[in-house]
PDB file of C-alpha atoms in Angstrom:
ATOM      1  CA  UNK A   1       0.022   0.132   0.070  1.00 38.00           C
ATOM      2  CA  UNK A   2       0.857   3.519  -0.182  1.00 38.00           C
ATOM      3  CA  UNK A   3       2.517   5.162   2.417  1.00 39.00           C
ATOM      4  CA  UNK A   4       0.447   8.790   2.822  1.00 40.00           C
ATOM      5  CA  UNK A   5       3.353  10.793   4.087  1.00 41.00           C
ATOM      6  CA  UNK A   6       6.158   9.658   1.812  1.00 39.00           C
ATOM      7  CA  UNK A   7       3.609  10.636  -1.393  1.00 41.00           C
ATOM      8  CA  UNK A   8       2.405  13.803  -0.363  1.00 38.00           C
ATOM      9  CA  UNK A   9       3.208  16.946   1.061  1.00 37.00           C
ATOM     10  CA  UNK A  10       0.530  16.815   4.021  1.00 36.00           C
ATOM     11  CA  UNK A  11      -0.544  19.988   5.774  1.00 35.00           C
ATOM     12  CA  UNK A  12       1.013  20.580   9.252  1.00 34.00           C
ATOM     13  CA  UNK A  13      -2.350  20.094  11.233  1.00 36.00           C
ATOM     14  CA  UNK A  14      -5.958  19.143   9.561  1.00 36.00           C
ATOM     15  CA  UNK A  15      -8.505  20.527  11.343  1.00 42.00           C
ATOM     16  CA  UNK A  16     -11.838  18.379  10.999  1.00 44.00           C
ATOM     17  CA  UNK A  17     -14.681  20.823  10.008  1.00 44.00           C
ATOM     18  CA  UNK A  18     -17.709  20.732  12.198  1.00 41.00           C
ATOM     19  CA  UNK A  19     -20.166  18.888  10.139  1.00 39.00           C
ATOM     20  CA  UNK A  20     -22.963  21.304  10.792  1.00 40.00           C
ATOM     21  CA  UNK A  21     -21.100  24.449   9.864  1.00 39.00           C
ATOM     22  CA  UNK A  22     -20.037  23.038   6.402  1.00 43.00           C
ATOM     23  CA  UNK A  23     -21.418  22.792   3.313  1.00 64.00           C
ATOM     24  CA  UNK A  24     -21.440  19.188   3.526  1.00 61.00           C
ATOM     25  CA  UNK A  25     -20.726  18.381  -0.346  1.00 67.00           C
ATOM     26  CA  UNK A  26     -17.597  20.336  -0.711  1.00 79.00           C
ATOM     27  CA  UNK A  27     -16.370  21.541   2.493  1.00 82.00           C
ATOM     28  CA  UNK A  28     -16.457  18.592   4.912  1.00 90.00           C
ATOM     29  CA  UNK A  29     -14.128  15.647   5.110  1.00 93.00           C
ATOM     30  CA  UNK A  30     -14.837  12.434   2.870  1.00 95.00           C
ATOM     31  CA  UNK A  31     -16.480   9.453   4.711  1.00 95.00           C
ATOM     32  CA  UNK A  32     -15.956   6.270   4.384  1.00 95.00           C
ATOM     33  CA  UNK A  33     -19.650   5.995   2.892  1.00 96.00           C
ATOM     34  CA  UNK A  34     -18.826   7.922   0.402  1.00 96.00           C
ATOM     35  CA  UNK A  35     -15.811   5.699  -0.630  1.00 97.00           C
ATOM     36  CA  UNK A  36     -17.603   3.110  -0.033  1.00 96.00           C
ATOM     37  CA  UNK A  37     -20.636   3.730  -2.121  1.00 96.00           C
ATOM     38  CA  UNK A  38     -17.970   4.278  -5.246  1.00 97.00           C
ATOM     39  CA  UNK A  39     -15.982   0.977  -4.274  1.00 96.00           C
ATOM     40  CA  UNK A  40     -18.837  -0.922  -4.393  1.00 95.00           C
ATOM     41  CA  UNK A  41     -19.400   0.311  -8.048  1.00 95.00           C
ATOM     42  CA  UNK A  42     -15.729  -0.853  -9.321  1.00 95.00           C
ATOM     43  CA  UNK A  43     -15.427  -3.531 -11.058  1.00 94.00           C
ATOM     44  CA  UNK A  44     -13.467  -6.610 -10.296  1.00 96.00           C
ATOM     45  CA  UNK A  45     -10.565  -7.825 -12.700  1.00 94.00           C
ATOM     46  CA  UNK A  46      -9.660  -4.511 -14.302  1.00 93.00           C
ATOM     47  CA  UNK A  47      -6.047  -4.098 -15.270  1.00 92.00           C
ATOM     48  CA  UNK A  48      -4.408  -1.958 -12.639  1.00 93.00           C
ATOM     49  CA  UNK A  49      -2.447   1.303 -13.176  1.00 93.00           C
ATOM     50  CA  UNK A  50       1.683   1.698 -12.304  1.00 93.00           C
ATOM     51  CA  UNK A  51       0.766   0.899  -8.789  1.00 92.00           C
ATOM     52  CA  UNK A  52      -0.393  -2.275  -9.608  1.00 94.00           C
ATOM     53  CA  UNK A  53      -2.939  -2.336  -7.099  1.00 95.00           C
ATOM     54  CA  UNK A  54      -6.046  -4.003  -8.420  1.00 96.00           C
ATOM     55  CA  UNK A  55      -9.512  -2.773  -7.056  1.00 96.00           C
ATOM     56  CA  UNK A  56      -9.861  -6.192  -5.288  1.00 96.00           C
ATOM     57  CA  UNK A  57      -7.504  -4.921  -2.625  1.00 96.00           C
ATOM     58  CA  UNK A  58      -8.973  -2.193  -1.882  1.00 96.00           C
ATOM     59  CA  UNK A  59     -12.289  -4.112  -1.194  1.00 96.00           C
ATOM     60  CA  UNK A  60     -12.138  -4.136   3.024  1.00 94.00           C
ATOM     61  CA  UNK A  61     -12.380  -2.219   6.111  1.00 94.00           C
ATOM     62  CA  UNK A  62      -8.485  -2.022   6.727  1.00 95.00           C
ATOM     63  CA  UNK A  63      -8.323  -0.536   2.993  1.00 96.00           C
ATOM     64  CA  UNK A  64     -11.420   1.574   3.279  1.00 96.00           C
ATOM     65  CA  UNK A  65      -9.477   3.311   6.590  1.00 96.00           C
ATOM     66  CA  UNK A  66      -6.623   3.829   4.930  1.00 96.00           C
ATOM     67  CA  UNK A  67      -8.465   5.133   1.879  1.00 97.00           C
ATOM     68  CA  UNK A  68     -10.449   7.694   3.939  1.00 98.00           C
ATOM     69  CA  UNK A  69      -7.266   8.845   5.858  1.00 97.00           C
ATOM     70  CA  UNK A  70      -5.612   9.550   2.127  1.00 97.00           C
ATOM     71  CA  UNK A  71      -8.439  10.997   0.467  1.00 98.00           C
ATOM     72  CA  UNK A  72      -8.942  13.438   3.062  1.00 97.00           C
ATOM     73  CA  UNK A  73      -5.060  14.861   2.973  1.00 97.00           C
ATOM     74  CA  UNK A  74      -5.418  15.061  -0.750  1.00 97.00           C
ATOM     75  CA  UNK A  75      -8.761  16.644  -0.527  1.00 96.00           C
ATOM     76  CA  UNK A  76      -7.557  19.375   2.395  1.00 94.00           C
ATOM     77  CA  UNK A  77      -4.223  20.303   1.006  1.00 95.00           C
ATOM     78  CA  UNK A  78      -4.877  19.740  -2.870  1.00 94.00           C
ATOM     79  CA  UNK A  79      -1.947  17.408  -3.456  1.00 96.00           C
ATOM     80  CA  UNK A  80      -1.982  13.907  -4.578  1.00 96.00           C
ATOM     81  CA  UNK A  81       0.161  11.110  -4.817  1.00 95.00           C
ATOM     82  CA  UNK A  82       2.714  11.566  -7.962  1.00 94.00           C
ATOM     83  CA  UNK A  83       1.922   8.037  -9.110  1.00 94.00           C
ATOM     84  CA  UNK A  84      -1.509   9.361  -9.687  1.00 95.00           C
ATOM     85  CA  UNK A  85      -0.521  11.835 -12.594  1.00 92.00           C
ATOM     86  CA  UNK A  86       0.972   8.534 -14.305  1.00 93.00           C
ATOM     87  CA  UNK A  87      -1.079   5.995 -16.749  1.00 92.00           C
ATOM     88  CA  UNK A  88      -0.045   3.610 -18.893  1.00 92.00           C
ATOM     89  CA  UNK A  89      -1.768   3.739 -22.436  1.00 94.00           C
ATOM     90  CA  UNK A  90      -2.409   0.256 -23.866  1.00 93.00           C
ATOM     91  CA  UNK A  91      -3.356  -0.017 -27.426  1.00 92.00           C
ATOM     92  CA  UNK A  92      -6.902  -1.645 -27.832  1.00 90.00           C
ATOM     93  CA  UNK A  93      -7.851  -2.702 -31.504  1.00 90.00           C
ATOM     94  CA  UNK A  94     -11.350  -1.250 -32.203  1.00 88.00           C
ATOM     95  CA  UNK A  95     -12.946  -4.274 -34.203  1.00 84.00           C
ATOM     96  CA  UNK A  96     -11.504  -7.637 -35.310  1.00 79.00           C
ATOM     97  CA  UNK A  97     -12.009  -6.762 -38.762  1.00 79.00           C
ATOM     98  CA  UNK A  98      -8.986  -3.471 -38.691  1.00 81.00           C
ATOM     99  CA  UNK A  99      -6.180  -3.701 -40.204  1.00 87.00           C
ATOM    100  CA  UNK A 100      -3.579  -4.606 -37.269  1.00 87.00           C
ATOM    101  CA  UNK A 101      -0.793  -2.117 -38.842  1.00 90.00           C
ATOM    102  CA  UNK A 102      -2.982   0.796 -39.252  1.00 90.00           C
ATOM    103  CA  UNK A 103      -2.431   3.011 -35.598  1.00 88.00           C
ATOM    104  CA  UNK A 104      -6.032   4.195 -36.572  1.00 88.00           C
ATOM    105  CA  UNK A 105      -7.633   1.020 -35.995  1.00 90.00           C
ATOM    106  CA  UNK A 106      -6.608   1.299 -32.355  1.00 91.00           C
ATOM    107  CA  UNK A 107      -8.072   3.213 -29.245  1.00 89.00           C
ATOM    108  CA  UNK A 108      -6.175   4.262 -26.230  1.00 91.00           C
ATOM    109  CA  UNK A 109      -6.836   3.080 -23.022  1.00 92.00           C
ATOM    110  CA  UNK A 110      -5.111   4.676 -19.905  1.00 93.00           C
ATOM    111  CA  UNK A 111      -4.740   2.284 -16.591  1.00 95.00           C
ATOM    112  CA  UNK A 112      -4.718   4.315 -13.757  1.00 94.00           C
ATOM    113  CA  UNK A 113      -4.206   3.600 -10.258  1.00 96.00           C
ATOM    114  CA  UNK A 114      -7.452   2.348  -8.445  1.00 96.00           C
ATOM    115  CA  UNK A 115      -6.950   4.656  -5.559  1.00 96.00           C
ATOM    116  CA  UNK A 116      -7.004   7.799  -8.120  1.00 96.00           C
ATOM    117  CA  UNK A 117     -10.105   6.225  -9.833  1.00 96.00           C
ATOM    118  CA  UNK A 118     -11.574   5.598  -6.570  1.00 97.00           C
ATOM    119  CA  UNK A 119     -10.580   9.621  -5.365  1.00 97.00           C
ATOM    120  CA  UNK A 120     -12.257  10.897  -8.695  1.00 96.00           C
ATOM    121  CA  UNK A 121     -15.458   8.669  -8.367  1.00 96.00           C
ATOM    122  CA  UNK A 122     -15.674  10.493  -4.869  1.00 96.00           C
ATOM    123  CA  UNK A 123     -15.510  13.822  -6.207  1.00 95.00           C
ATOM    124  CA  UNK A 124     -17.454  13.343  -9.290  1.00 91.00           C
ATOM    125  CA  UNK A 125     -20.575  12.240  -6.697  1.00 91.00           C
ATOM    126  CA  UNK A 126     -20.178  15.318  -4.541  1.00 90.00           C
ATOM    127  CA  UNK A 127     -19.901  17.984  -7.862  1.00 87.00           C
ATOM    128  CA  UNK A 128     -22.738  16.193  -9.108  1.00 85.00           C
ATOM    129  CA  UNK A 129     -24.623  16.067  -6.084  1.00 84.00           C
ATOM    130  CA  UNK A 130     -23.637  19.913  -5.671  1.00 82.00           C
ATOM    131  CA  UNK A 131     -24.819  20.683  -9.051  1.00 79.00           C
ATOM    132  CA  UNK A 132     -28.062  18.716  -8.941  1.00 76.00           C
ATOM    133  CA  UNK A 133     -29.071  20.230  -5.912  1.00 75.00           C
ATOM    134  CA  UNK A 134     -27.956  23.579  -6.646  1.00 74.00           C
ATOM    135  CA  UNK A 135     -30.026  23.786 -10.059  1.00 72.00           C
ATOM    136  CA  UNK A 136     -26.581  25.725 -11.630  1.00 74.00           C
ATOM    137  CA  UNK A 137     -27.110  23.429 -14.883  1.00 76.00           C
ATOM    138  CA  UNK A 138     -30.001  24.019 -17.020  1.00 77.00           C
ATOM    139  CA  UNK A 139     -32.621  21.505 -17.265  1.00 77.00           C
ATOM    140  CA  UNK A 140     -31.869  21.412 -20.928  1.00 76.00           C
ATOM    141  CA  UNK A 141     -28.552  19.871 -20.408  1.00 75.00           C
ATOM    142  CA  UNK A 142     -28.467  16.140 -20.533  1.00 74.00           C
ATOM    143  CA  UNK A 143     -25.211  15.072 -21.898  1.00 71.00           C
ATOM    144  CA  UNK A 144     -22.913  13.544 -18.842  1.00 70.00           C
ATOM    145  CA  UNK A 145     -25.982  13.633 -16.609  1.00 75.00           C
ATOM    146  CA  UNK A 146     -27.442  10.819 -14.588  1.00 76.00           C
ATOM    147  CA  UNK A 147     -30.720   9.155 -15.788  1.00 79.00           C
ATOM    148  CA  UNK A 148     -30.674  11.542 -19.203  1.00 78.00           C
ATOM    149  CA  UNK A 149     -29.561  11.044 -22.797  1.00 77.00           C
ATOM    150  CA  UNK A 150     -29.339  13.129 -25.950  1.00 77.00           C
ATOM    151  CA  UNK A 151     -31.914  11.187 -27.148  1.00 83.00           C
ATOM    152  CA  UNK A 152     -34.715  13.501 -25.932  1.00 81.00           C
ATOM    153  CA  UNK A 153     -32.818  16.321 -28.074  1.00 83.00           C
ATOM    154  CA  UNK A 154     -32.854  14.461 -31.167  1.00 87.00           C
ATOM    155  CA  UNK A 155     -36.456  14.161 -30.927  1.00 89.00           C
ATOM    156  CA  UNK A 156     -37.045  17.771 -30.259  1.00 87.00           C
ATOM    157  CA  UNK A 157     -34.707  18.709 -33.805  1.00 90.00           C
ATOM    158  CA  UNK A 158     -36.705  16.099 -35.687  1.00 92.00           C
ATOM    159  CA  UNK A 159     -40.032  17.547 -34.644  1.00 94.00           C
ATOM    160  CA  UNK A 160     -38.975  20.594 -35.350  1.00 93.00           C
ATOM    161  CA  UNK A 161     -37.659  20.114 -38.585  1.00 94.00           C
ATOM    162  CA  UNK A 162     -41.075  18.270 -39.574  1.00 95.00           C
ATOM    163  CA  UNK A 163     -43.060  20.897 -38.411  1.00 96.00           C
ATOM    164  CA  UNK A 164     -41.231  23.536 -40.460  1.00 95.00           C
ATOM    165  CA  UNK A 165     -41.285  21.166 -43.314  1.00 95.00           C
ATOM    166  CA  UNK A 166     -44.550  20.925 -42.932  1.00 96.00           C
ATOM    167  CA  UNK A 167     -45.268  25.116 -43.227  1.00 96.00           C
ATOM    168  CA  UNK A 168     -42.587  24.824 -45.841  1.00 96.00           C
ATOM    169  CA  UNK A 169     -39.588  26.861 -43.992  1.00 95.00           C
ATOM    170  CA  UNK A 170     -36.082  26.298 -44.042  1.00 93.00           C
ATOM    171  CA  UNK A 171     -34.167  24.675 -40.820  1.00 91.00           C
ATOM    172  CA  UNK A 172     -30.513  25.585 -39.915  1.00 91.00           C
ATOM    173  CA  UNK A 173     -28.719  24.111 -36.917  1.00 86.00           C
ATOM    174  CA  UNK A 174     -25.214  23.867 -36.119  1.00 85.00           C
ATOM    175  CA  UNK A 175     -23.693  20.980 -33.892  1.00 77.00           C
ATOM    176  CA  UNK A 176     -20.446  21.698 -32.542  1.00 73.00           C
ATOM    177  CA  UNK A 177     -17.895  18.614 -31.094  1.00 67.00           C
ATOM    178  CA  UNK A 178     -16.134  20.898 -28.648  1.00 65.00           C
ATOM    179  CA  UNK A 179     -13.877  17.427 -28.600  1.00 60.00           C
ATOM    180  CA  UNK A 180     -10.660  19.606 -29.360  1.00 54.00           C
ATOM    181  CA  UNK A 181     -11.912  22.910 -27.980  1.00 53.00           C
ATOM    182  CA  UNK A 182     -10.488  23.242 -24.868  1.00 55.00           C
ATOM    183  CA  UNK A 183      -6.732  23.026 -24.492  1.00 56.00           C
ATOM    184  CA  UNK A 184      -4.449  22.072 -21.635  1.00 52.00           C
ATOM    185  CA  UNK A 185      -1.365  24.383 -21.032  1.00 50.00           C
ATOM    186  CA  UNK A 186       1.294  23.556 -18.294  1.00 48.00           C
TER     187      UNK A 186
END
């Protein structure tokens, strides 16, 4: 297992915030319940990252106690183990009929440490709860939201096109893929 003190630079003293005085979703300590909820969903039998720790090793009470401590140090200091920033990219064929000599026949899968994926899962749950509770995301936003999909939008645009066709009106639409629209610079 990782040794918390050797992996990151912990703060001098992390004071536990009073649960009643904080915004639970963002300001309070990460709980074992939050981690357990994410760990329960983690699939067994997946390839581990560079730390070589499979998720199965983390599915016990001892590991859960360690993860609570590790995740709270990370959360309160804003620092994570250096190893979490590294992954192994494994090429996976898109389909068996593709030319194996063509690099475009593959997609890259990044193997990341299980502890990192669990930590991200906890943060993801918190942020989704916070945004859903605060109504800060428009109701029309369906992509990347739980129990929603883009089929509703496809039905809407199809209905609009059909309605305008009946009235002999033209319809123009722009579909933008922001896949490479935001660049990350160090």
